JSON list of C-alpha atoms in Angstrom, two decimals:
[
{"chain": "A", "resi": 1, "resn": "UNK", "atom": "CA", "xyz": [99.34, 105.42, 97.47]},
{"chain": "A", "resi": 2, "resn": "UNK", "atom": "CA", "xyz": [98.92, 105.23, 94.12]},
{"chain": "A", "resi": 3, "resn": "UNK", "atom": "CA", "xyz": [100.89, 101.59, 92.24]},
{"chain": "A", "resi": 4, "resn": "UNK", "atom": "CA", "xyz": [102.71, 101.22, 89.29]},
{"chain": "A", "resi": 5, "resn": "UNK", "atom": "CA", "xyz": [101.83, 100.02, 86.11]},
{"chain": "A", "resi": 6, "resn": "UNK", "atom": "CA", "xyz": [101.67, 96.57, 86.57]},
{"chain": "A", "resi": 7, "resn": "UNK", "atom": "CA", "xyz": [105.02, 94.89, 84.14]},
{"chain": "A", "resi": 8, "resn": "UNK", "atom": "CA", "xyz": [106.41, 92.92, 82.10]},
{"chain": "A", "resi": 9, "resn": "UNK", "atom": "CA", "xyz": [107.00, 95.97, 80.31]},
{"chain": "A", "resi": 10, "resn": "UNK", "atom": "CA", "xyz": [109.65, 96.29, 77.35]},
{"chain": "A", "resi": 11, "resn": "UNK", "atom": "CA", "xyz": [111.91, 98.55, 75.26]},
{"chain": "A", "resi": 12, "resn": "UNK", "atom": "CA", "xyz": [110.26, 99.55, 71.97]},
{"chain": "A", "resi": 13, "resn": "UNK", "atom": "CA", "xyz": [112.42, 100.33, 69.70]},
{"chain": "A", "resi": 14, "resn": "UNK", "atom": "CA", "xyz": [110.34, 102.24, 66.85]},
{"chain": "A", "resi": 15, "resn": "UNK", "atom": "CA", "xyz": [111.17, 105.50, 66.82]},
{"chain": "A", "resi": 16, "resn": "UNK", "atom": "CA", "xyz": [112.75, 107.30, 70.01]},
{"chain": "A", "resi": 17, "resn": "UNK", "atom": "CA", "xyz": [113.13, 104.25, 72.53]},
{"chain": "A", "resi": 18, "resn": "UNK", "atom": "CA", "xyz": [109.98, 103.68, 74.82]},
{"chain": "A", "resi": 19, "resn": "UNK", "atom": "CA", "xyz": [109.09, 101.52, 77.81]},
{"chain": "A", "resi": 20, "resn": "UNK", "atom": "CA", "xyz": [105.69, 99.92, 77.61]},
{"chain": "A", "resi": 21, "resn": "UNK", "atom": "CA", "xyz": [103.55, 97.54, 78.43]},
{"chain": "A", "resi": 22, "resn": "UNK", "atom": "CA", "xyz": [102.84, 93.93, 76.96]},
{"chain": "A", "resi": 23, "resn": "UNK", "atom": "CA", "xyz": [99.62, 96.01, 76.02]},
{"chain": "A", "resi": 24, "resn": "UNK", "atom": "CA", "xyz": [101.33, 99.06, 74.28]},
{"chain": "A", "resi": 25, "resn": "UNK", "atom": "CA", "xyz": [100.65, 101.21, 77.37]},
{"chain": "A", "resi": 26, "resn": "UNK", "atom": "CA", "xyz": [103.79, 103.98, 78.05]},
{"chain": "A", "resi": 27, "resn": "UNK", "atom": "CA", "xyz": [105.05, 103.72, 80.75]},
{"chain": "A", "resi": 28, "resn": "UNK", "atom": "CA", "xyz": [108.38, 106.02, 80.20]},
{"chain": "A", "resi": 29, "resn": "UNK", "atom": "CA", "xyz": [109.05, 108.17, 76.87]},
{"chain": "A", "resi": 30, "resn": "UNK", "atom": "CA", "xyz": [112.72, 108.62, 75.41]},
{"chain": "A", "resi": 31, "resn": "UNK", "atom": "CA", "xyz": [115.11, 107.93, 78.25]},
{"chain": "A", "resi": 32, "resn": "UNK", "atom": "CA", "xyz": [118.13, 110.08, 76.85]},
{"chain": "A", "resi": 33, "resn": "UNK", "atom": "CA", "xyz": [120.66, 107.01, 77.45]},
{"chain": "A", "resi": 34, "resn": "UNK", "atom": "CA", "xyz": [119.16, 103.21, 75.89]},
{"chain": "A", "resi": 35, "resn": "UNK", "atom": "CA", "xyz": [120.75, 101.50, 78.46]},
{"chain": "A", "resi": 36, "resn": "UNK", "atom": "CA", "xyz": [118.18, 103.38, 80.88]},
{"chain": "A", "resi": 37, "resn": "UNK", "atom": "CA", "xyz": [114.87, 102.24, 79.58]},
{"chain": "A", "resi": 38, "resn": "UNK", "atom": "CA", "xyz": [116.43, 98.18, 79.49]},
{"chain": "A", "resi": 39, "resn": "UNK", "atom": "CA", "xyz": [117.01, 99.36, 83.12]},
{"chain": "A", "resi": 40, "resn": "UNK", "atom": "CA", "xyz": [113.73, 100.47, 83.93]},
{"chain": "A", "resi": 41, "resn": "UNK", "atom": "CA", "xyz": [111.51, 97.96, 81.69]},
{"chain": "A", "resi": 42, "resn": "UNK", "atom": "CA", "xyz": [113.32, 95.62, 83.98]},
{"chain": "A", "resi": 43, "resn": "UNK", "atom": "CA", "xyz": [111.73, 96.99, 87.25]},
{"chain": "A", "resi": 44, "resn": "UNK", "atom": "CA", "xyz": [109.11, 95.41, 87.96]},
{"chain": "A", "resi": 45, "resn": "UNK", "atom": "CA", "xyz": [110.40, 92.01, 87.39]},
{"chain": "A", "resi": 46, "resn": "UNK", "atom": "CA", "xyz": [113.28, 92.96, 89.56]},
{"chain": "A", "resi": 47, "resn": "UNK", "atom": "CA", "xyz": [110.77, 94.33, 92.38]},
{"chain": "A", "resi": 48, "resn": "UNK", "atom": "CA", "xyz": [108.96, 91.31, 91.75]},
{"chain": "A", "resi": 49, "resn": "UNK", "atom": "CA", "xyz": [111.94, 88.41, 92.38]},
{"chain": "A", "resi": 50, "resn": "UNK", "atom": "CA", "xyz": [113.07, 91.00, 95.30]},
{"chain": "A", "resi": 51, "resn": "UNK", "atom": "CA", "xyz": [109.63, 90.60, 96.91]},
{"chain": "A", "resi": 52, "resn": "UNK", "atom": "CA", "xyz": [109.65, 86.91, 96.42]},
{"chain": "A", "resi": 53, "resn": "UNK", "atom": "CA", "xyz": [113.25, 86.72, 98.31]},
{"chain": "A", "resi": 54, "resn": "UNK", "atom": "CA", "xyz": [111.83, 88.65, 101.32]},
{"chain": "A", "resi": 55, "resn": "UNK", "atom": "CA", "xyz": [108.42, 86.61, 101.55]},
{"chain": "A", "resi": 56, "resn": "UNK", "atom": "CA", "xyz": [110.74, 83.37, 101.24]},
{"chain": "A", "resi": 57, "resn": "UNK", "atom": "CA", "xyz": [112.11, 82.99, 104.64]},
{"chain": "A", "resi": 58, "resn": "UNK", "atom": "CA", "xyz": [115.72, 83.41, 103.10]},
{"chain": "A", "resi": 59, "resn": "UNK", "atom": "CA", "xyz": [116.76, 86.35, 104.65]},
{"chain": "A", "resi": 60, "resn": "UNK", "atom": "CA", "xyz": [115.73, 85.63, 108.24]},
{"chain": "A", "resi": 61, "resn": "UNK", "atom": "CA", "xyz": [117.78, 82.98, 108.04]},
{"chain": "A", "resi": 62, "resn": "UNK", "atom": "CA", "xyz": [121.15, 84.39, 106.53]},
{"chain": "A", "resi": 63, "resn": "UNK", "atom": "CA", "xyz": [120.90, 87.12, 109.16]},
{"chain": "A", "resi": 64, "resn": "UNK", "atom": "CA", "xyz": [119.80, 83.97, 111.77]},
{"chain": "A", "resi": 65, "resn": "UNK", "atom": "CA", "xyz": [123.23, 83.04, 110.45]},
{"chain": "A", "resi": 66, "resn": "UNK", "atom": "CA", "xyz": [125.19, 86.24, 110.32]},
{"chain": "A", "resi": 67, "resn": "UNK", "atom": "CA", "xyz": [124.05, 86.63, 114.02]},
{"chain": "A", "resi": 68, "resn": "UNK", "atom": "CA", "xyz": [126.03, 83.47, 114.90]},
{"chain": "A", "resi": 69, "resn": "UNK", "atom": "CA", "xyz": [129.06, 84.09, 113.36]},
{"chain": "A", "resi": 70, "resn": "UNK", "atom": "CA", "xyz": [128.94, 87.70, 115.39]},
{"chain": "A", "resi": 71, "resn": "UNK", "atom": "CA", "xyz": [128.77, 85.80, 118.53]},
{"chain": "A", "resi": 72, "resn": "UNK", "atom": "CA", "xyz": [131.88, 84.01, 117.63]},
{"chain": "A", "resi": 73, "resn": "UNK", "atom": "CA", "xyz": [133.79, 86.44, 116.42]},
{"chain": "A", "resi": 74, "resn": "UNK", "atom": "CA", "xyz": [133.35, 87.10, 113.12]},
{"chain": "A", "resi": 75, "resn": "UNK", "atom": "CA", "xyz": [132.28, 89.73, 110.54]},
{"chain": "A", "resi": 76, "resn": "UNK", "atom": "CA", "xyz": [128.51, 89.25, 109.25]},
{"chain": "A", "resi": 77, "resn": "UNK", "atom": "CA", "xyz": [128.64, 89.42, 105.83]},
{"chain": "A", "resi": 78, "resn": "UNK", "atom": "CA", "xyz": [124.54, 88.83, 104.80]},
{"chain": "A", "resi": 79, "resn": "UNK", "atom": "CA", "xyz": [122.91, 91.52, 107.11]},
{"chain": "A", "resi": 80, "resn": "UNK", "atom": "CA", "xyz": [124.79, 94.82, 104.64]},
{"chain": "A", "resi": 81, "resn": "UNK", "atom": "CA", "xyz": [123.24, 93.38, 101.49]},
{"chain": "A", "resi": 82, "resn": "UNK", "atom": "CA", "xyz": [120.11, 92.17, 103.10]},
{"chain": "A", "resi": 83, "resn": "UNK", "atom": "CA", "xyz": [119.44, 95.84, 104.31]},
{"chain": "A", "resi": 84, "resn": "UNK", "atom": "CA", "xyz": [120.24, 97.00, 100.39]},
{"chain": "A", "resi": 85, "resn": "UNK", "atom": "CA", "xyz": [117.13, 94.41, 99.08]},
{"chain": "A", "resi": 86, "resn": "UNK", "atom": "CA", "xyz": [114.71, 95.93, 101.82]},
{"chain": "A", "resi": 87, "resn": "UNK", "atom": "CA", "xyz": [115.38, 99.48, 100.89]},
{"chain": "A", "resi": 88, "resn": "UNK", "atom": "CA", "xyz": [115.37, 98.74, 97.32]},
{"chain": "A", "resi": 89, "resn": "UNK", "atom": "CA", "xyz": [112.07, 97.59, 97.67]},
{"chain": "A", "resi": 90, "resn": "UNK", "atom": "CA", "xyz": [111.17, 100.19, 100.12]},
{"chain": "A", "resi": 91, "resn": "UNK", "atom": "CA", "xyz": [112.39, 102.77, 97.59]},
{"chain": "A", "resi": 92, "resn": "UNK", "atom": "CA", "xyz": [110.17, 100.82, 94.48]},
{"chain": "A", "resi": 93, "resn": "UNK", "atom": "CA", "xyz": [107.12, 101.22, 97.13]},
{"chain": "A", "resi": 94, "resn": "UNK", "atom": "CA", "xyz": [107.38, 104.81, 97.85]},
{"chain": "A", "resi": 95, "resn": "UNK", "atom": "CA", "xyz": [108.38, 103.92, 101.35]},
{"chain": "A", "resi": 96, "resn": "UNK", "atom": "CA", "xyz": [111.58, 105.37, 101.92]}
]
């Protein structure tokens, strides 16, 4: 599988608005709406924190936690958003 082009990147605003790298590289040409390419020069900084949440240790424990308030009754409230991080990086990683 083939990875992405490895960020920060940024917005350049010169012309028709481009995502690139700190090295002038394109990554993405003329997103129709600006508020797209802040979006996606922001990806791999978001991948990046999102991988560093799953390697923590974090989220074993909320849903540690979210097990124990099942047993006694109550509504887990960690494991929905938990699942949304792993499939948002599964999605980033062409995995899902």
């Amino acid at each position: 599988m083939q990875t992405h082009t490895p960020g920060p990147w940024f917005v350049d605003q010169q012309g028709a608005p481009t995502v690139r790298t700190s090295n002038g590289t394109v990554v993405c040409g003329v997103p129709t709406n600006p508020s797209d390419a802040i979006l996606i020069a922001a990806a791999p900084d978001m991948l990046h924190a999102l991988k560093q949440l799953a390697a923590s240790g974090l989220l074993d424990t909320l849903l540690e936690m979210d097990k124990a308030m099942a047993d006694d009754g109550d509504d887990p409230i960690a494991a929905p958003h938990i699942n949304r991080i792993l499939d948002a990086i599964a999605k980033a990683e062409g995995r899902l």
